[in-house]
């Protein structure tokens, strides 16, 4: 059997070792065989399908650890296969669909259905599992969540959710200062669920105690936590301070001021920051009034807000976040893309997130304006806006 062979030529190729002008990426089957200046592995290219990426950036597929939906499709409605189908046009090749607070019985039912969909491996972006954002959050940092559904962490309440997820629960945002959350951190890690501090009102000391228990991830730093104060650095200060912790950040240009993004990157470096979209299900829809999680939200320009004026998720997907980091914050693309590829891949120990031999062939071509033009997932072309190449 001849394995499917594809060679991407002439593009600006981003490898872990550096950027190669006019590089070559060779894909055999579902894996990257080589990424470099030539095609050392290939004596004979006649059998290969050649993709001419002249004038394009060639980078690893983007990985979103925190997304609630897009295009009208909502993780809270179990529409994760539809999300998987929509995401490749944004350069996203893998993602963690993320739920919001809801009654426990409702959540358990939702997770069970979602687990079945994920196990069936629908086409499109790879669904890596689930991220539970709530209900174990602080009632003092609700964000757009419905406060009625928030509760302190209790292991006996978590257990049915874990069972319903059939092992697909990979990340859980929690407030470590509430209920039994602090002592649950090592147990969650043992079960393969990554605890992430978020929607938390914890003090600096409380966060440090959680880091001692193994906490190593933070949900959308700056949002749904109180601001930095020099006498009470809080969650923001503790995440800046703790090298162990990787911080998610929303880079839609609205949730976080570009200067606060720049400061975060100076304090933690891109290697310790994960770009997320936190996209709301209405991302990509026309302006107007919608409902999400039982609440009315208004989509206007680049923001989605609840009626009381709070930001309710973002409407910018991962490609838009990358554009903010490069075009507004001024980061070189090779630094910005780390936050959208290698970092999230490392967080979930995936064989993805880099153009390197043996990695999954998840590849995105971006034009000069950093708009995705072509997306490959595990060797399959799933999005192609390059007619005639
Ligand atoms: Zn969220």
Short mmCIF file of C-alpha atoms and ligand atoms in Angstrom, two decimals:
data_model
loop_
_atom_site.label_atom_id
_atom_site.label_comp_id
_atom_site.label_asym_id
_atom_site.label_seq_id
_atom_site.Cartn_x
_atom_site.Cartn_y
_atom_site.Cartn_z
CA UNK A 1 0.00 0.00 0.00
CA UNK A 2 1.39 3.40 -0.91
CA UNK A 3 0.93 5.92 1.84
CA UNK A 4 -0.56 9.29 1.01
CA UNK A 5 2.28 11.67 0.34
CA UNK A 6 1.94 15.46 0.35
CA UNK A 7 4.63 18.07 0.05
CA UNK A 8 4.07 21.73 0.91
CA UNK A 9 6.67 23.88 -0.85
CA UNK A 10 7.75 27.54 -1.16
CA UNK A 11 6.08 28.76 2.05
CA UNK A 12 7.56 30.46 5.11
CA UNK A 13 7.77 27.44 7.43
CA UNK A 14 7.64 27.79 11.25
CA UNK A 15 9.52 24.92 12.94
CA UNK A 16 10.58 24.60 16.61
CA UNK A 17 14.16 25.29 15.43
CA UNK A 18 13.26 28.49 13.64
CA UNK A 19 11.62 30.01 10.61
CA UNK A 20 12.63 28.75 7.16
CA UNK A 21 12.01 30.98 4.15
CA UNK A 22 10.90 28.81 1.22
CA UNK A 23 10.78 25.68 3.36
CA UNK A 24 9.37 22.26 2.64
CA UNK A 25 6.98 20.24 4.80
CA UNK A 26 6.54 16.60 3.92
CA UNK A 27 3.48 14.68 5.10
CA UNK A 28 3.21 10.91 4.94
CA UNK A 29 -0.22 9.57 5.88
CA UNK A 30 -1.38 11.42 8.99
CA UNK A 31 2.08 12.45 10.23
CA UNK A 32 4.71 15.04 9.41
CA UNK A 33 7.75 13.24 7.96
CA UNK A 34 10.01 16.28 7.63
CA UNK A 35 10.04 20.06 7.88
CA UNK A 36 13.10 21.85 6.59
CA UNK A 37 14.84 23.49 3.67
CA UNK A 38 14.59 20.49 1.37
CA UNK A 39 12.90 17.10 1.29
CA UNK A 40 15.69 14.82 2.53
CA UNK A 41 13.44 11.80 2.93
CA UNK A 42 12.14 11.72 -0.60
CA UNK A 43 14.11 10.27 -3.45
CA UNK A 44 11.11 10.46 -5.74
CA UNK A 45 8.49 13.19 -5.59
CA UNK A 46 6.47 12.10 -8.59
CA UNK A 47 4.02 10.22 -6.38
CA UNK A 48 3.48 13.22 -4.12
CA UNK A 49 0.71 15.76 -4.22
CA UNK A 50 2.46 19.14 -4.14
CA UNK A 51 0.90 22.20 -2.49
CA UNK A 52 2.49 25.51 -3.51
CA UNK A 53 2.48 27.78 -0.45
CA UNK A 54 4.33 30.68 -2.08
CA UNK A 55 3.62 33.90 -0.18
CA UNK A 56 2.01 32.04 2.73
CA UNK A 57 2.96 31.26 6.33
CA UNK A 58 3.07 27.52 7.08
CA UNK A 59 2.39 26.78 10.74
CA UNK A 60 1.09 24.08 13.05
CA UNK A 61 -2.70 23.95 13.50
CA UNK A 62 -4.13 26.15 16.24
CA UNK A 63 -5.39 24.46 19.44
CA UNK A 64 -8.17 26.10 21.48
CA UNK A 65 -8.45 24.93 25.12
CA UNK A 66 -11.46 27.11 25.88
CA UNK A 67 -14.34 27.59 23.43
CA UNK A 68 -18.09 27.59 24.09
CA UNK A 69 -19.26 27.62 20.51
CA UNK A 70 -19.36 29.51 17.23
CA UNK A 71 -21.62 30.14 14.26
CA UNK A 72 -24.71 29.59 16.39
CA UNK A 73 -23.51 26.17 17.57
CA UNK A 74 -23.33 25.78 21.33
CA UNK A 75 -21.42 23.27 23.48
CA UNK A 76 -24.28 23.63 26.01
CA UNK A 77 -26.58 22.19 23.32
CA UNK A 78 -24.13 19.34 22.73
CA UNK A 79 -23.33 20.70 19.23
CA UNK A 80 -19.65 19.78 19.37
CA UNK A 81 -19.58 17.96 16.01
CA UNK A 82 -20.94 21.14 14.39
CA UNK A 83 -18.23 23.15 16.15
CA UNK A 84 -15.61 20.71 14.84
CA UNK A 85 -16.87 21.27 11.30
CA UNK A 86 -16.77 25.08 11.58
CA UNK A 87 -13.36 25.52 13.21
CA UNK A 88 -10.91 24.58 10.40
CA UNK A 89 -11.77 27.79 8.49
CA UNK A 90 -10.30 29.61 11.50
CA UNK A 91 -7.12 27.53 11.42
CA UNK A 92 -8.19 25.53 14.49
CA UNK A 93 -7.31 21.85 14.22
CA UNK A 94 -8.09 20.68 17.78
CA UNK A 95 -10.17 22.04 20.67
CA UNK A 96 -11.73 21.50 24.08
CA UNK A 97 -15.45 22.36 23.95
CA UNK A 98 -16.24 24.23 27.14
CA UNK A 99 -19.43 24.19 29.20
CA UNK A 100 -20.83 26.89 31.50
CA UNK A 101 -22.59 26.59 34.86
CA UNK A 102 -25.91 24.74 34.82
CA UNK A 103 -27.88 22.51 37.22
CA UNK A 104 -25.88 19.35 38.03
CA UNK A 105 -28.38 16.88 36.55
CA UNK A 106 -28.57 18.88 33.33
CA UNK A 107 -24.77 19.01 33.08
CA UNK A 108 -24.41 15.27 33.66
CA UNK A 109 -26.86 14.54 30.85
CA UNK A 110 -25.06 16.98 28.55
CA UNK A 111 -21.61 15.48 29.28
CA UNK A 112 -22.88 11.97 28.61
CA UNK A 113 -24.17 12.96 25.18
CA UNK A 114 -21.03 14.91 24.40
CA UNK A 115 -18.84 11.94 25.37
CA UNK A 116 -20.63 9.77 22.83
CA UNK A 117 -20.16 12.39 20.10
CA UNK A 118 -16.45 12.80 20.88
CA UNK A 119 -15.86 9.04 20.91
CA UNK A 120 -17.41 8.82 17.41
CA UNK A 121 -14.62 11.16 16.14
CA UNK A 122 -16.70 13.44 13.91
CA UNK A 123 -14.93 15.02 10.90
CA UNK A 124 -13.24 18.40 11.20
CA UNK A 125 -11.15 19.72 14.08
CA UNK A 126 -10.19 16.98 16.57
CA UNK A 127 -12.30 17.15 19.76
CA UNK A 128 -9.78 16.61 22.54
CA UNK A 129 -12.26 16.15 25.37
CA UNK A 130 -14.22 18.61 27.48
CA UNK A 131 -13.48 21.61 29.63
CA UNK A 132 -15.95 22.18 32.47
CA UNK A 133 -16.12 25.89 33.34
CA UNK A 134 -18.43 25.79 36.31
CA UNK A 135 -20.38 25.10 38.38
CA UNK A 136 -17.61 25.02 41.04
CA UNK A 137 -16.81 28.75 40.86
CA UNK A 138 -16.86 31.73 43.20
CA UNK A 139 -20.21 33.52 43.57
CA UNK A 140 -18.15 36.73 43.81
CA UNK A 141 -16.66 36.29 40.33
CA UNK A 142 -19.58 35.14 38.22
CA UNK A 143 -18.72 36.90 34.96
CA UNK A 144 -21.72 36.14 32.75
CA UNK A 145 -22.53 32.86 34.60
CA UNK A 146 -25.90 32.44 36.24
CA UNK A 147 -25.08 32.79 39.97
CA UNK A 148 -27.92 30.41 40.91
CA UNK A 149 -25.96 27.52 39.42
CA UNK A 150 -22.61 28.22 41.09
CA UNK A 151 -21.61 26.07 44.08
CA UNK A 152 -18.55 25.30 46.21
CA UNK A 153 -16.64 22.21 45.09
CA UNK A 154 -17.82 18.93 46.64
CA UNK A 155 -16.21 15.69 45.51
CA UNK A 156 -19.54 13.85 45.82
CA UNK A 157 -21.11 16.34 43.41
CA UNK A 158 -18.19 16.20 41.03
CA UNK A 159 -18.11 12.40 40.84
CA UNK A 160 -21.35 11.94 38.83
CA UNK A 161 -20.11 14.53 36.32
CA UNK A 162 -16.79 12.72 35.99
CA UNK A 163 -18.64 9.41 35.48
CA UNK A 164 -20.94 10.97 32.85
CA UNK A 165 -17.95 12.28 30.89
CA UNK A 166 -16.62 8.73 30.29
CA UNK A 167 -13.04 9.88 30.78
CA UNK A 168 -13.33 12.79 28.32
CA UNK A 169 -13.22 15.46 31.01
CA UNK A 170 -9.73 16.95 30.54
CA UNK A 171 -9.92 20.35 32.24
CA UNK A 172 -11.98 21.91 34.97
CA UNK A 173 -12.03 25.58 35.91
CA UNK A 174 -12.58 25.96 39.64
CA UNK A 175 -12.25 28.44 42.51
CA UNK A 176 -9.75 26.76 44.87
CA UNK A 177 -10.93 28.81 47.86
CA UNK A 178 -14.44 27.32 47.70
CA UNK A 179 -15.56 24.07 49.38
CA UNK A 180 -13.24 21.07 49.04
CA UNK A 181 -11.52 22.36 45.90
CA UNK A 182 -8.05 22.74 47.40
CA UNK A 183 -7.79 19.14 48.61
CA UNK A 184 -9.36 17.90 45.35
CA UNK A 185 -6.53 19.26 43.19
CA UNK A 186 -4.18 16.22 43.54
CA UNK A 187 -7.10 13.81 43.10
CA UNK A 188 -8.23 15.56 39.93
CA UNK A 189 -4.71 15.42 38.53
CA UNK A 190 -4.54 11.69 39.32
CA UNK A 191 -7.73 11.18 37.32
CA UNK A 192 -6.39 13.05 34.31
CA UNK A 193 -8.48 16.19 34.88
CA UNK A 194 -6.42 19.37 34.79
CA UNK A 195 -7.64 21.83 37.43
CA UNK A 196 -7.53 25.46 36.32
CA UNK A 197 -8.05 28.41 38.62
CA UNK A 198 -10.72 30.77 37.35
CA UNK A 199 -13.82 32.73 38.33
CA UNK A 200 -12.01 32.95 41.66
CA UNK A 201 -11.73 35.54 44.39
CA UNK A 202 -8.75 33.80 46.03
CA UNK A 203 -6.00 35.72 47.77
CA UNK A 204 -2.36 35.46 46.71
CA UNK A 205 -1.72 33.04 49.61
CA UNK A 206 -4.71 30.86 48.70
CA UNK A 207 -3.47 30.55 45.12
CA UNK A 208 0.05 29.69 46.29
CA UNK A 209 -1.42 26.94 48.51
CA UNK A 210 -3.24 25.56 45.46
CA UNK A 211 -0.01 25.66 43.42
CA UNK A 212 1.61 23.62 46.20
CA UNK A 213 -1.16 21.04 45.66
CA UNK A 214 -0.30 20.84 41.95
CA UNK A 215 -2.35 23.63 40.37
CA UNK A 216 -0.58 24.54 37.11
CA UNK A 217 -3.16 26.26 34.92
CA UNK A 218 -5.25 29.43 35.05
CA UNK A 219 -8.41 30.27 33.13
CA UNK A 220 -8.49 33.58 31.21
CA UNK A 221 -6.13 35.62 33.39
CA UNK A 222 -7.47 39.10 34.23
CA UNK A 223 -11.09 38.14 33.50
CA UNK A 224 -13.43 36.94 36.31
CA UNK A 225 -10.87 37.70 39.05
CA UNK A 226 -10.11 40.91 40.91
CA UNK A 227 -7.34 43.15 39.64
CA UNK A 228 -3.75 43.27 40.84
CA UNK A 229 -3.19 45.26 44.04
CA UNK A 230 0.24 45.78 45.56
CA UNK A 231 -1.01 44.83 49.06
CA UNK A 232 -3.19 41.96 47.80
CA UNK A 233 -1.78 40.64 44.49
CA UNK A 234 -4.69 38.14 44.26
CA UNK A 235 -5.06 35.60 41.47
CA UNK A 236 -3.50 37.87 38.86
CA UNK A 237 -0.39 38.48 40.98
CA UNK A 238 -0.10 34.83 41.99
CA UNK A 239 -0.33 33.64 38.37
CA UNK A 240 2.30 36.17 37.29
CA UNK A 241 4.46 35.06 40.21
CA UNK A 242 4.11 31.27 39.86
CA UNK A 243 6.29 29.86 37.08
CA UNK A 244 4.45 26.53 37.51
CA UNK A 245 1.23 28.05 36.20
CA UNK A 246 0.35 28.41 32.52
CA UNK A 247 -2.10 31.27 32.02
CA UNK A 248 -4.85 31.26 29.43
CA UNK A 249 -5.52 34.65 27.92
CA UNK A 250 -8.21 36.06 25.66
CA UNK A 251 -6.66 38.24 22.95
CA UNK A 252 -9.71 39.67 21.22
CA UNK A 253 -8.49 43.19 22.00
CA UNK A 254 -11.57 43.78 24.20
CA UNK A 255 -11.30 41.49 27.25
CA UNK A 256 -7.70 42.49 27.97
CA UNK A 257 -5.97 45.78 27.12
CA UNK A 258 -3.03 45.29 24.70
CA UNK A 259 -0.67 46.70 27.34
CA UNK A 260 -1.91 44.13 29.88
CA UNK A 261 -1.24 41.44 27.24
CA UNK A 262 2.25 42.78 26.70
CA UNK A 263 2.95 42.89 30.45
CA UNK A 264 1.73 39.31 30.85
CA UNK A 265 4.11 38.16 28.12
CA UNK A 266 7.05 39.98 29.70
CA UNK A 267 6.31 38.43 33.10
CA UNK A 268 5.60 34.89 31.93
CA UNK A 269 7.01 34.59 28.35
CA UNK A 270 4.89 33.12 25.52
CA UNK A 271 6.03 29.62 26.59
CA UNK A 272 3.87 29.94 29.75
CA UNK A 273 0.78 31.51 28.14
CA UNK A 274 -2.00 29.75 26.22
CA UNK A 275 -4.03 31.77 23.76
CA UNK A 276 -7.72 30.86 24.01
CA UNK A 277 -10.77 32.19 22.20
CA UNK A 278 -13.41 31.80 24.96
CA UNK A 279 -15.70 32.23 21.96
CA UNK A 280 -19.43 32.46 22.61
CA UNK A 281 -21.83 30.43 20.44
CA UNK A 282 -22.85 33.65 18.67
CA UNK A 283 -19.28 34.28 17.43
CA UNK A 284 -19.57 34.79 13.69
CA UNK A 285 -23.29 35.65 13.67
CA UNK A 286 -24.67 39.05 12.59
CA UNK A 287 -25.21 41.74 15.27
CA UNK A 288 -28.39 41.39 17.31
CA UNK A 289 -29.98 39.97 20.44
CA UNK A 290 -29.53 36.31 21.31
CA UNK A 291 -29.86 33.99 24.31
CA UNK A 292 -26.97 31.99 25.78
CA UNK A 293 -27.12 29.86 28.92
CA UNK A 294 -30.66 31.12 29.53
CA UNK A 295 -29.49 34.75 29.49
CA UNK A 296 -30.07 37.44 26.94
CA UNK A 297 -26.91 38.73 25.27
CA UNK A 298 -26.32 41.51 22.79
CA UNK A 299 -23.82 41.13 19.97
CA UNK A 300 -22.53 44.46 18.73
CA UNK A 301 -19.30 45.10 16.88
CA UNK A 302 -16.51 43.09 18.53
CA UNK A 303 -18.34 42.47 21.81
CA UNK A 304 -20.97 40.19 23.24
CA UNK A 305 -22.50 41.51 26.48
CA UNK A 306 -25.26 40.50 28.85
CA UNK A 307 -28.02 43.07 29.50
CA UNK A 308 -26.18 44.32 32.62
CA UNK A 309 -23.22 45.23 30.42
CA UNK A 310 -20.83 42.38 31.34
CA UNK A 311 -18.69 40.81 28.62
CA UNK A 312 -20.14 37.38 27.84
CA UNK A 313 -17.50 35.35 26.05
CA UNK A 314 -15.68 36.65 23.01
CA UNK A 315 -16.62 36.77 19.35
CA UNK A 316 -13.02 36.40 18.14
CA UNK A 317 -11.65 32.95 17.31
CA UNK A 318 -8.03 31.77 17.61
CA UNK A 319 -6.94 33.26 14.28
CA UNK A 320 -8.27 36.66 15.39
CA UNK A 321 -6.36 36.33 18.68
CA UNK A 322 -3.19 35.61 16.77
CA UNK A 323 -3.78 38.75 14.67
CA UNK A 324 -4.22 40.85 17.84
CA UNK A 325 -0.95 39.54 19.27
CA UNK A 326 0.97 40.25 16.06
CA UNK A 327 -0.75 43.34 14.66
CA UNK A 328 -1.71 45.17 17.89
CA UNK A 329 0.69 43.91 20.58
CA UNK A 330 3.57 43.77 18.09
CA UNK A 331 4.78 40.24 18.76
CA UNK A 332 6.56 38.43 15.90
CA UNK A 333 4.37 35.63 14.49
CA UNK A 334 6.92 32.98 15.47
CA UNK A 335 6.54 34.03 19.12
CA UNK A 336 2.77 34.49 19.06
CA UNK A 337 2.02 31.14 17.46
CA UNK A 338 3.72 29.27 20.33
CA UNK A 339 0.79 30.32 22.56
CA UNK A 340 -1.71 28.87 20.10
CA UNK A 341 0.14 25.64 19.26
CA UNK A 342 3.05 24.27 21.33
CA UNK A 343 1.75 25.55 24.69
CA UNK A 344 -1.79 24.11 24.48
CA UNK A 345 -0.37 20.88 23.01
CA UNK A 346 1.98 20.63 25.99
CA UNK A 347 -0.82 21.31 28.47
CA UNK A 348 -2.70 18.22 27.25
CA UNK A 349 0.43 16.19 26.31
CA UNK A 350 -0.61 15.99 22.66
CA UNK A 351 1.53 14.81 19.74
CA UNK A 352 0.57 18.06 18.04
CA UNK A 353 1.49 21.73 18.07
CA UNK A 354 4.76 21.68 16.08
CA UNK A 355 5.97 21.17 12.51
CA UNK A 356 8.37 18.40 13.44
CA UNK A 357 8.93 14.81 12.28
CA UNK A 358 6.52 12.33 13.86
CA UNK A 359 3.96 14.92 14.94
CA UNK A 360 0.36 14.78 13.71
CA UNK A 361 0.07 16.51 10.35
CA UNK A 362 -2.05 19.44 11.59
CA UNK A 363 -1.01 22.32 9.35
CA UNK A 364 -2.40 25.75 8.56
CA UNK A 365 -1.51 28.17 5.76
CA UNK A 366 -2.04 31.86 6.58
CA UNK A 367 -1.84 34.75 4.14
CA UNK A 368 0.05 37.97 4.88
CA UNK A 369 -2.96 39.39 6.74
CA UNK A 370 -2.84 36.20 8.90
CA UNK A 371 -6.13 34.95 7.50
CA UNK A 372 -6.33 31.14 7.28
CA UNK A 373 -6.37 29.91 3.67
CA UNK A 374 -5.89 26.15 3.98
CA UNK A 375 -6.10 23.67 6.85
CA UNK A 376 -4.94 20.07 7.14
CA UNK A 377 -5.87 17.84 10.06
CA UNK A 378 -4.04 14.55 10.58
CA UNK A 379 -3.10 14.46 6.88
CA UNK A 380 -6.57 15.36 5.53
CA UNK A 381 -7.24 18.70 3.86
CA UNK A 382 -10.38 19.97 5.59
CA UNK A 383 -10.41 23.60 4.43
CA UNK A 384 -9.12 25.00 1.16
CA UNK A 385 -9.51 28.60 -0.01
CA UNK A 386 -6.61 28.32 -2.45
CA UNK A 387 -8.26 27.47 -5.75
CA UNK A 388 -5.94 26.14 -8.40
CA UNK A 389 -2.93 25.48 -6.18
ZN1 LIG B 1 -15.37 30.63 29.13
#
